[in-house]
Structure formats: structure tokens, C-alpha cells
Amino acid sequence: MGNEILLTPEGYEKLKKELEELKGPTRMRVAEAIREAKSHGDLRENAAYHEAKLNQTRLDSRIADLEKVLQSAKIVRRPEGAAGDSAHLGSKIRLLDKEFGDELTVTLVGSFEADPAKDLISISSPLGNALIGRAVGDELTVEAPAGTQEYKVLEVK
């Protein structure tokens, strides 16, 4: 896979929507903030102007990043007729944390979509990598920065 950007269809649509928002309403708000700050006079010591210009630079950078990703990303769909019992990119997996007895549900995504706070786990992370190809009933041990964790796969969707 290398440096290839893999996205689920949902992730692709989410990024497309973010790009539309940034190019439309967000860009208009930033431009208005610049106009407002300029109206206050001397730009050399105008903190509001410098902040607005910095926001414009960040916005333009994010837009460029998203356009590049959307243009070059590979959208990974589940093949027709593929078995639903093994985990793959886009799978939602319910796990049992064997140490604490807690259940958690994660979705396997590409690195660009990953957001552990939202249970979107990259397939290149220790947990994501360990889950690829796993099926209900499988038990796995994951070596993570926080230490060794043991899980049991309860459901794969």
C-alpha cells in the first residue's frame, strides 16, 4: 500500500463536504474578517488583520490538501459477494476488552480518515492492523504504546 491514500466511500463524501464548506461559507467568513480588520486602519500593528490573514493561509492550505487527497485517493469498497465475516477496510467491529470486560466498537479506515476519539481506527495502527482478516470469535493480542491489550472479536459488519 505504501503512501497510497485509502478512503472508505463515507470518508470520501465527508472530505468532499468539508471542501465545499471551506470553499464556500468558511472562505466568505475569512474574507469578511480581513475586510473588517483592514477598515481599522494601519495594518502594521493591526492584530486582527494579521490573525485574519493567518486564518486565510491555513484555510488555503487545508483546501489544497483536501483537493489533492480527493483527486488521488483510492476509494475502497467491499467487493460484491465478499464474505461479511472477516474484517477489512470499512468494517465496523465490536470487540471485548478481555482485561476490563468492556465492549467497544471501532471502524477500520485508512490513515487519512483515522480519528481514534471517534473510534475510527487506521488499518496501519497496531489495533487496526491486528484486526484485518479477523472474524467473530477470534482473539488477538495487540502490542500498543500503552502496553499489551487483548481482545475478542464479537461482531464484524
Short mmCIF file of C-alpha atoms in Angstrom, two decimals:
data_model
loop_
_atom_site.label_atom_id
_atom_site.label_comp_id
_atom_site.label_asym_id
_atom_site.label_seq_id
_atom_site.Cartn_x
_atom_site.Cartn_y
_atom_site.Cartn_z
CA MET A 1 0.00 0.00 0.00
CA GLY A 2 2.88 2.43 0.71
CA ASN A 3 1.86 6.09 0.69
CA GLU A 4 -1.42 5.41 -1.06
CA ILE A 5 -4.37 7.24 0.49
CA LEU A 6 -7.21 4.81 1.11
CA LEU A 7 -10.69 6.10 1.89
CA THR A 8 -14.00 4.48 2.58
CA PRO A 9 -16.87 5.83 0.45
CA GLU A 10 -18.20 7.54 3.60
CA GLY A 11 -14.82 9.13 4.29
CA TYR A 12 -14.59 10.39 0.71
CA GLU A 13 -18.03 12.02 0.96
CA LYS A 14 -17.15 13.57 4.32
CA LEU A 15 -13.98 15.15 2.89
CA LYS A 16 -15.88 16.35 -0.18
CA LYS A 17 -18.46 18.02 2.05
CA GLU A 18 -15.71 19.65 4.15
CA LEU A 19 -14.09 21.00 0.98
CA GLU A 20 -17.38 22.51 -0.19
CA GLU A 21 -17.86 24.17 3.22
CA LEU A 22 -14.32 25.57 3.22
CA LYS A 23 -14.58 26.92 -0.34
CA GLY A 24 -17.98 28.49 0.31
CA PRO A 25 -19.16 29.80 3.68
CA THR A 26 -15.84 29.49 5.52
CA ARG A 27 -13.88 31.33 2.81
CA MET A 28 -16.51 34.09 2.83
CA ARG A 29 -16.21 34.50 6.63
CA VAL A 30 -12.42 34.74 6.43
CA ALA A 31 -12.60 37.31 3.60
CA GLU A 32 -15.09 39.36 5.63
CA ALA A 33 -12.79 39.24 8.68
CA ILE A 34 -9.93 40.58 6.53
CA ARG A 35 -12.11 43.39 5.14
CA GLU A 36 -13.26 44.30 8.65
CA ALA A 37 -9.72 44.32 10.03
CA LYS A 38 -8.46 46.45 7.11
CA SER A 39 -11.10 49.06 7.88
CA HIS A 40 -9.43 49.67 11.26
CA GLY A 41 -6.50 51.47 9.62
CA ASP A 42 -2.75 50.89 9.97
CA LEU A 43 -2.04 47.26 9.04
CA ARG A 44 1.46 47.10 10.56
CA GLU A 45 0.16 46.88 14.12
CA ASN A 46 -3.30 45.52 13.42
CA ALA A 47 -3.51 42.19 15.29
CA ALA A 48 -6.97 41.41 13.92
CA TYR A 49 -5.70 41.80 10.35
CA HIS A 50 -2.67 39.59 10.93
CA GLU A 51 -4.86 36.93 12.59
CA ALA A 52 -7.33 37.03 9.70
CA LYS A 53 -4.50 36.68 7.15
CA LEU A 54 -3.09 33.73 9.11
CA ASN A 55 -6.54 32.12 9.07
CA GLN A 56 -6.71 32.68 5.31
CA THR A 57 -3.33 30.96 4.86
CA ARG A 58 -4.47 27.98 6.97
CA LEU A 59 -7.73 27.78 5.04
CA ASP A 60 -5.99 27.85 1.66
CA SER A 61 -3.58 25.15 2.83
CA ARG A 62 -6.40 22.89 4.03
CA ILE A 63 -8.29 23.40 0.77
CA ALA A 64 -5.18 22.47 -1.24
CA ASP A 65 -4.62 19.38 0.93
CA LEU A 66 -8.22 18.22 0.52
CA GLU A 67 -8.20 18.77 -3.24
CA LYS A 68 -5.01 16.72 -3.55
CA VAL A 69 -6.38 13.91 -1.37
CA LEU A 70 -9.74 13.77 -3.16
CA GLN A 71 -8.01 13.72 -6.54
CA SER A 72 -5.54 10.94 -5.72
CA ALA A 73 -7.28 8.84 -3.07
CA LYS A 74 -8.34 5.29 -3.75
CA ILE A 75 -11.88 4.60 -2.62
CA VAL A 76 -12.06 1.09 -1.20
CA ARG A 77 -15.43 -0.58 -1.43
CA ARG A 78 -16.34 -4.02 -0.23
CA PRO A 79 -16.29 -6.35 -3.23
CA GLU A 80 -19.66 -7.74 -4.31
CA GLY A 81 -20.19 -11.17 -2.81
CA ALA A 82 -17.32 -10.78 -0.34
CA ALA A 83 -17.74 -12.67 2.88
CA GLY A 84 -19.02 -10.45 5.64
CA ASP A 85 -17.39 -12.45 8.38
CA SER A 86 -13.83 -11.10 8.17
CA ALA A 87 -12.67 -7.57 8.98
CA HIS A 88 -11.47 -5.26 6.20
CA LEU A 89 -11.23 -1.54 5.45
CA GLY A 90 -14.65 -0.09 6.23
CA SER A 91 -15.69 -2.85 8.64
CA LYS A 92 -17.34 -1.95 11.91
CA ILE A 93 -16.06 -4.35 14.58
CA ARG A 94 -17.42 -4.90 18.08
CA LEU A 95 -14.71 -6.04 20.47
CA LEU A 96 -14.46 -7.26 24.04
CA ASP A 97 -11.52 -5.88 26.02
CA LYS A 98 -10.55 -9.05 27.86
CA GLU A 99 -8.73 -7.27 30.69
CA PHE A 100 -11.54 -4.89 31.69
CA GLY A 101 -14.59 -6.69 30.26
CA ASP A 102 -15.60 -3.55 28.33
CA GLU A 103 -17.07 -3.65 24.84
CA LEU A 104 -16.00 -1.20 22.18
CA THR A 105 -16.91 -0.75 18.56
CA VAL A 106 -14.38 0.53 16.04
CA THR A 107 -14.46 1.19 12.32
CA LEU A 108 -11.41 0.35 10.20
CA VAL A 109 -10.37 3.23 7.97
CA GLY A 110 -7.33 4.49 6.06
CA SER A 111 -4.78 6.68 7.83
CA PHE A 112 -6.20 9.93 6.44
CA GLU A 113 -9.66 9.22 7.91
CA ALA A 114 -8.43 7.95 11.27
CA ASP A 115 -9.81 9.62 14.39
CA PRO A 116 -9.43 7.44 17.48
CA ALA A 117 -11.63 9.81 19.51
CA LYS A 118 -14.48 8.85 17.16
CA ASP A 119 -13.49 5.15 17.09
CA LEU A 120 -12.18 5.44 13.50
CA ILE A 121 -9.08 3.25 13.66
CA SER A 122 -6.40 3.29 10.96
CA ILE A 123 -5.57 -0.05 9.39
CA SER A 124 -1.90 0.88 9.85
CA SER A 125 -2.26 1.30 13.64
CA PRO A 126 -1.38 -1.65 15.87
CA LEU A 127 -5.05 -2.41 16.61
CA GLY A 128 -6.25 -1.82 13.04
CA ASN A 129 -3.50 -3.97 11.57
CA ALA A 130 -4.25 -6.77 14.04
CA LEU A 131 -7.96 -6.70 13.13
CA ILE A 132 -7.57 -7.11 9.35
CA GLY A 133 -8.87 -10.53 8.33
CA ARG A 134 -10.23 -11.37 11.80
CA ALA A 135 -13.63 -12.99 12.26
CA VAL A 136 -16.17 -13.38 15.05
CA GLY A 137 -14.71 -15.40 17.90
CA ASP A 138 -11.09 -14.59 17.07
CA GLU A 139 -8.91 -13.49 19.96
CA LEU A 140 -6.00 -11.16 19.44
CA THR A 141 -3.16 -9.59 21.35
CA VAL A 142 -2.10 -6.08 20.37
CA GLU A 143 1.23 -4.51 21.25
CA ALA A 144 0.40 -0.81 21.54
CA PRO A 145 2.27 2.15 23.03
CA ALA A 146 0.07 1.84 26.14
CA GLY A 147 1.08 -1.82 26.56
CA THR A 148 -0.26 -5.20 25.60
CA GLN A 149 -4.03 -5.40 25.09
CA GLU A 150 -6.13 -8.49 24.50
CA TYR A 151 -9.43 -8.50 22.63
CA LYS A 152 -12.06 -10.92 21.40
CA VAL A 153 -13.99 -10.16 18.20
CA LEU A 154 -17.73 -10.20 18.97
CA GLU A 155 -19.17 -8.90 15.68
CA VAL A 156 -18.00 -7.80 12.23
CA LYS A 157 -20.27 -5.68 9.99
#
